[in-house]
PDB file of C-alpha atoms in Angstrom:
ATOM      1  CA  MET A   1      71.042  91.831 131.902  1.00 87.00           C
ATOM      2  CA  THR A   2      71.583  88.298 131.481  1.00 91.00           C
ATOM      3  CA  ALA A   3      73.039  86.376 128.629  1.00 93.00           C
ATOM      4  CA  GLU A   4      70.286  84.596 128.053  1.00 94.00           C
ATOM      5  CA  ASP A   5      68.288  88.415 127.241  1.00 95.00           C
ATOM      6  CA  VAL A   6      70.810  89.270 124.802  1.00 95.00           C
ATOM      7  CA  ARG A   7      70.310  86.075 123.209  1.00 95.00           C
ATOM      8  CA  ALA A   8      67.211  86.182 122.766  1.00 96.00           C
ATOM      9  CA  ALA A   9      67.221  90.092 121.563  1.00 96.00           C
ATOM     10  CA  ILE A  10      69.805  88.599 118.766  1.00 95.00           C
ATOM     11  CA  ASP A  11      66.861  85.848 117.506  1.00 94.00           C
ATOM     12  CA  GLU A  12      64.707  88.078 117.430  1.00 95.00           C
ATOM     13  CA  PHE A  13      66.160  90.766 115.574  1.00 95.00           C
ATOM     14  CA  ALA A  14      67.658  87.973 113.453  1.00 93.00           C
ATOM     15  CA  ALA A  15      63.855  86.900 112.817  1.00 90.00           C
ATOM     16  CA  ARG A  16      62.739  90.061 111.525  1.00 89.00           C
ATOM     17  CA  ILE A  17      65.419  90.392 109.048  1.00 90.00           C
ATOM     18  CA  ASP A  18      65.489  87.220 107.909  1.00 88.00           C
ATOM     19  CA  ALA A  19      61.951  87.634 106.922  1.00 83.00           C
ATOM     20  CA  LEU A  20      63.147  90.267 104.963  1.00 84.00           C
ATOM     21  CA  ALA A  21      65.458  88.531 102.999  1.00 83.00           C
ATOM     22  CA  PRO A  22      64.831  84.877 102.757  1.00 77.00           C
ATOM     23  CA  GLY A  23      67.009  82.288 101.675  1.00 81.00           C
ATOM     24  CA  SER A  24      69.916  84.928 102.765  1.00 83.00           C
ATOM     25  CA  GLY A  25      72.652  82.096 103.334  1.00 86.00           C
ATOM     26  CA  PRO A  26      73.605  79.425 106.121  1.00 90.00           C
ATOM     27  CA  PRO A  27      73.495  81.121 109.731  1.00 87.00           C
ATOM     28  CA  LEU A  28      76.671  82.493 111.312  1.00 91.00           C
ATOM     29  CA  THR A  29      77.446  81.269 114.332  1.00 92.00           C
ATOM     30  CA  VAL A  30      79.249  84.481 116.468  1.00 90.00           C
ATOM     31  CA  SER A  31      80.859  85.317 119.997  1.00 92.00           C
ATOM     32  CA  VAL A  32      81.428  88.253 121.729  1.00 92.00           C
ATOM     33  CA  THR A  33      82.446  89.591 125.766  1.00 95.00           C
ATOM     34  CA  LEU A  34      80.541  92.214 125.924  1.00 95.00           C
ATOM     35  CA  SER A  35      80.140  94.362 129.807  1.00 96.00           C
ATOM     36  CA  PRO A  36      76.580  94.249 131.147  1.00 95.00           C
ATOM     37  CA  ALA A  37      76.712  98.173 130.158  1.00 96.00           C
ATOM     38  CA  ALA A  38      77.544  97.088 126.636  1.00 97.00           C
ATOM     39  CA  ALA A  39      74.943  94.509 126.424  1.00 96.00           C
ATOM     40  CA  GLY A  40      71.921  96.352 127.687  1.00 96.00           C
ATOM     41  CA  ALA A  41      73.422  98.831 124.819  1.00 97.00           C
ATOM     42  CA  LEU A  42      72.841  96.037 122.405  1.00 97.00           C
ATOM     43  CA  VAL A  43      70.056  94.962 123.274  1.00 97.00           C
ATOM     44  CA  GLU A  44      68.376  98.206 123.614  1.00 97.00           C
ATOM     45  CA  ALA A  45      69.858  99.142 119.901  1.00 97.00           C
ATOM     46  CA  LEU A  46      68.320  95.810 118.666  1.00 97.00           C
ATOM     47  CA  ARG A  47      65.382  96.096 119.140  1.00 96.00           C
ATOM     48  CA  SER A  48      64.976  99.960 118.309  1.00 96.00           C
ATOM     49  CA  TYR A  49      66.337  99.005 114.774  1.00 95.00           C
ATOM     50  CA  HIS A  50      64.000  99.466 112.247  1.00 92.00           C
ATOM     51  CA  ASP A  51      65.313  98.367 108.997  1.00 91.00           C
ATOM     52  CA  PRO A  52      64.195 100.175 105.657  1.00 90.00           C
ATOM     53  CA  ARG A  53      63.255  97.315 103.451  1.00 88.00           C
ATOM     54  CA  ASP A  54      60.154  96.433 106.453  1.00 88.00           C
ATOM     55  CA  HIS A  55      57.130  98.230 105.162  1.00 87.00           C
ATOM     56  CA  GLY A  56      54.879  96.545 107.661  1.00 86.00           C
ATOM     57  CA  THR A  57      52.171  94.341 107.663  1.00 87.00           C
ATOM     58  CA  CYS A  58      49.207  93.767 105.207  1.00 88.00           C
ATOM     59  CA  ASP A  59      45.888  95.799 106.385  1.00 86.00           C
ATOM     60  CA  GLN A  60      43.977  93.074 103.777  1.00 83.00           C
ATOM     61  CA  CYS A  61      45.476  89.873 105.013  1.00 87.00           C
ATOM     62  CA  GLY A  62      46.826  90.742 108.101  1.00 82.00           C
ATOM     63  CA  SER A  63      49.893  87.878 107.711  1.00 77.00           C
ATOM     64  CA  GLY A  64      51.944  89.150 104.616  1.00 76.00           C
ATOM     65  CA  ARG A  65      54.650  91.447 104.497  1.00 82.00           C
ATOM     66  CA  LEU A  66      54.542  94.812 101.801  1.00 87.00           C
ATOM     67  CA  ASP A  67      56.874  95.388  99.432  1.00 85.00           C
ATOM     68  CA  GLU A  68      58.565  98.500  98.256  1.00 84.00           C
ATOM     69  CA  THR A  69      55.196  99.238  96.341  1.00 85.00           C
ATOM     70  CA  PHE A  70      53.176  98.861  99.456  1.00 86.00           C
ATOM     71  CA  THR A  71      51.758  96.031  98.096  1.00 87.00           C
ATOM     72  CA  CYS A  72      51.538  92.444  99.948  1.00 88.00           C
ATOM     73  CA  THR A  73      53.595  89.912  99.304  1.00 85.00           C
ATOM     74  CA  ALA A  74      51.434  87.116 100.490  1.00 87.00           C
ATOM     75  CA  CYS A  75      47.857  88.037  98.749  1.00 88.00           C
ATOM     76  CA  ALA A  76      49.218  90.932  96.284  1.00 86.00           C
ATOM     77  CA  GLN A  77      46.513  93.274  97.341  1.00 86.00           C
ATOM     78  CA  PRO A  78      48.051  96.756  97.572  1.00 87.00           C
ATOM     79  CA  ASN A  79      47.903  98.169 100.734  1.00 86.00           C
ATOM     80  CA  GLY A  80      46.560 101.730 102.628  1.00 82.00           C
ATOM     81  CA  LEU A  81      44.638 104.300 101.521  1.00 83.00           C
ATOM     82  CA  PHE A  82      46.055 103.725  98.035  1.00 81.00           C
ATOM     83  CA  GLY A  83      44.881  99.972  98.251  1.00 80.00           C
ATOM     84  CA  GLN A  84      41.595 101.137  99.126  1.00 82.00           C
ATOM     85  CA  LEU A  85      40.631 103.689  96.426  1.00 85.00           C
ATOM     86  CA  ILE A  86      42.512 101.030  93.754  1.00 82.00           C
ATOM     87  CA  ARG A  87      39.848  98.589  95.318  1.00 79.00           C
ATOM     88  CA  GLU A  88      36.858 100.449  95.089  1.00 86.00           C
ATOM     89  CA  ARG A  89      38.083 101.584  91.177  1.00 86.00           C
ATOM     90  CA  LEU A  90      37.936  98.316  89.859  1.00 82.00           C
ATOM     91  CA  THR A  91      35.025  97.445  91.820  1.00 84.00           C
ATOM     92  CA  ARG A  92      33.107 100.309  90.376  1.00 86.00           C
ATOM     93  CA  HIS A  93      34.524  98.972  86.835  1.00 82.00           C
ATOM     94  CA  GLN A  94      33.522  95.775  87.103  1.00 82.00           C
ATOM     95  CA  SER A  95      29.848  96.420  87.997  1.00 76.00           C
ATOM     96  CA  GLY A  96      29.365  99.231  85.850  1.00 62.00           C
TER      97      GLY A  96
END
């Protein structure tokens, strides 16, 4: 485990979290000294962390993030089976 491995894991973690909280403030600089074992454990923890606000990516556009109602923040389409049902009903309603 190298310092660059730890830095890369922290950068990846920060990017995932920042995508869920844009505009949360200026970045912070932190300096930490870790043993190789602790550095490895930190990298593993950062990579396996799942933020409860992360509801995945949109099945429709593939680029947007889902909000707490599983609606895409980019294309505003509801996601998953529920979204499919809504779109099917809407299509029937509009053509009927």
